[in-house]
XYZ file of C-alpha atoms in Angstrom:
135
model
C 62.155 -33.183 83.976
C 59.480 -32.724 81.322
C 60.571 -32.205 77.650
C 58.153 -29.310 76.545
C 58.129 -28.101 72.916
C 55.695 -25.128 72.378
C 55.464 -24.229 68.715
C 53.319 -22.829 65.867
C 53.029 -24.918 62.779
C 53.498 -22.846 59.606
C 50.150 -24.124 58.096
C 48.185 -22.623 60.954
C 49.531 -19.103 60.671
C 50.208 -16.748 63.572
C 48.130 -17.013 66.878
C 45.534 -14.382 67.464
C 46.961 -13.418 70.798
C 49.528 -14.363 73.431
C 49.450 -18.058 72.971
C 50.853 -20.827 70.860
C 49.000 -23.297 68.781
C 50.705 -26.483 69.922
C 52.483 -27.923 72.948
C 54.158 -31.324 72.559
C 55.096 -32.920 75.879
C 57.065 -35.882 77.170
C 56.739 -35.940 80.934
C 56.820 -38.180 83.954
C 54.029 -36.340 85.708
C 51.177 -34.000 84.803
C 49.653 -31.337 87.157
C 46.038 -30.489 86.542
C 44.994 -27.282 88.439
C 41.383 -26.560 88.870
C 40.070 -23.305 87.595
C 41.508 -20.578 89.690
C 39.383 -17.578 90.677
C 40.253 -14.303 92.312
C 39.681 -15.534 95.798
C 42.200 -15.268 98.608
C 43.164 -17.824 101.277
C 40.081 -16.817 103.418
C 37.675 -17.221 100.542
C 37.203 -13.527 100.015
C 36.694 -12.134 96.465
C 39.598 -9.957 95.445
C 38.751 -7.173 93.074
C 34.983 -7.382 93.046
C 33.833 -5.456 89.902
C 37.464 -4.962 88.774
C 38.481 -7.287 85.943
C 42.141 -6.314 86.091
C 42.564 -6.850 89.732
C 40.725 -10.164 89.465
C 42.897 -11.260 86.555
C 46.069 -10.467 88.531
C 44.775 -12.525 91.570
C 43.810 -15.436 89.373
C 47.395 -15.746 88.050
C 48.827 -15.284 91.565
C 46.613 -18.193 92.594
C 47.782 -20.294 89.588
C 51.354 -19.493 90.490
C 50.690 -20.697 94.144
C 49.272 -23.909 92.881
C 52.250 -24.455 90.651
C 54.676 -23.798 93.452
C 52.835 -26.185 95.807
C 54.019 -29.071 93.356
C 57.486 -27.663 92.898
C 56.576 -26.317 89.449
C 56.789 -22.804 87.817
C 55.467 -21.089 84.678
C 58.032 -22.974 82.652
C 56.052 -26.132 83.432
C 52.668 -24.950 81.988
C 51.546 -26.621 78.865
C 47.947 -25.365 78.569
C 45.484 -22.861 79.872
C 41.687 -22.603 79.588
C 40.230 -19.337 80.373
C 36.611 -18.501 81.183
C 35.270 -14.877 80.915
C 31.824 -13.738 82.048
C 31.780 -10.656 79.674
C 32.989 -10.512 76.126
C 33.726 -6.899 76.699
C 36.626 -7.925 78.974
C 38.515 -9.803 76.118
C 40.696 -6.719 75.270
C 41.500 -6.235 78.970
C 42.474 -9.889 79.127
C 44.677 -9.625 76.030
C 46.307 -6.400 77.564
C 47.097 -8.353 80.797
C 48.712 -11.158 78.739
C 50.683 -8.670 76.506
C 52.046 -7.076 79.769
C 52.526 -9.976 82.045
C 53.275 -12.992 79.898
C 56.735 -11.858 78.758
C 57.732 -11.773 82.489
C 56.076 -15.100 83.189
C 57.382 -16.794 79.925
C 60.625 -14.890 79.087
C 61.429 -17.277 76.237
C 58.347 -16.061 74.418
C 56.811 -19.483 74.276
C 53.264 -18.920 75.493
C 51.208 -22.087 76.245
C 48.115 -22.850 74.268
C 45.047 -21.086 75.593
C 41.381 -21.763 74.947
C 39.271 -18.601 75.640
C 35.582 -19.286 76.518
C 32.599 -16.984 77.317
C 30.357 -18.383 80.029
C 27.012 -17.067 81.562
C 28.564 -16.790 85.045
C 31.173 -18.508 87.344
C 30.513 -20.334 90.646
C 29.799 -16.929 92.478
C 28.313 -13.899 90.734
C 31.139 -11.483 91.505
C 33.803 -13.494 89.821
C 34.599 -12.379 86.253
C 37.495 -14.621 85.144
C 38.643 -18.259 85.856
C 41.766 -19.911 84.544
C 42.275 -23.648 84.503
C 45.967 -24.870 83.975
C 47.719 -28.032 83.019
C 51.472 -28.255 83.789
C 54.053 -31.169 83.047
C 56.853 -32.124 85.465
């Protein structure tokens, strides 16, 4: 079982969203999950043109990848998020404010780097989330 310590050093001040500055991990195994998109098992885009629906599907796909390795949200040590439109940042923050307390009930949200990109692998995709977990 991984020893995961998620915390905010006092010298850094509070995070600017639903994340924490640092994760310190002692683990036997790491799980690196490729950037998840809002596709379904058949390769269809879920929520074309709808950021909220795509974001929900992305995190469902991350959860499925975690479960495939016997892991859960409690094993996540870092996210990297890619958005196509900066106008979607408030929607992403709203999703995290609403959903992260359910996913991370201890209130320890993994570090997240948020990046803006020109586009993702297919034009209809609006959000992608890469995940690292420790087991």
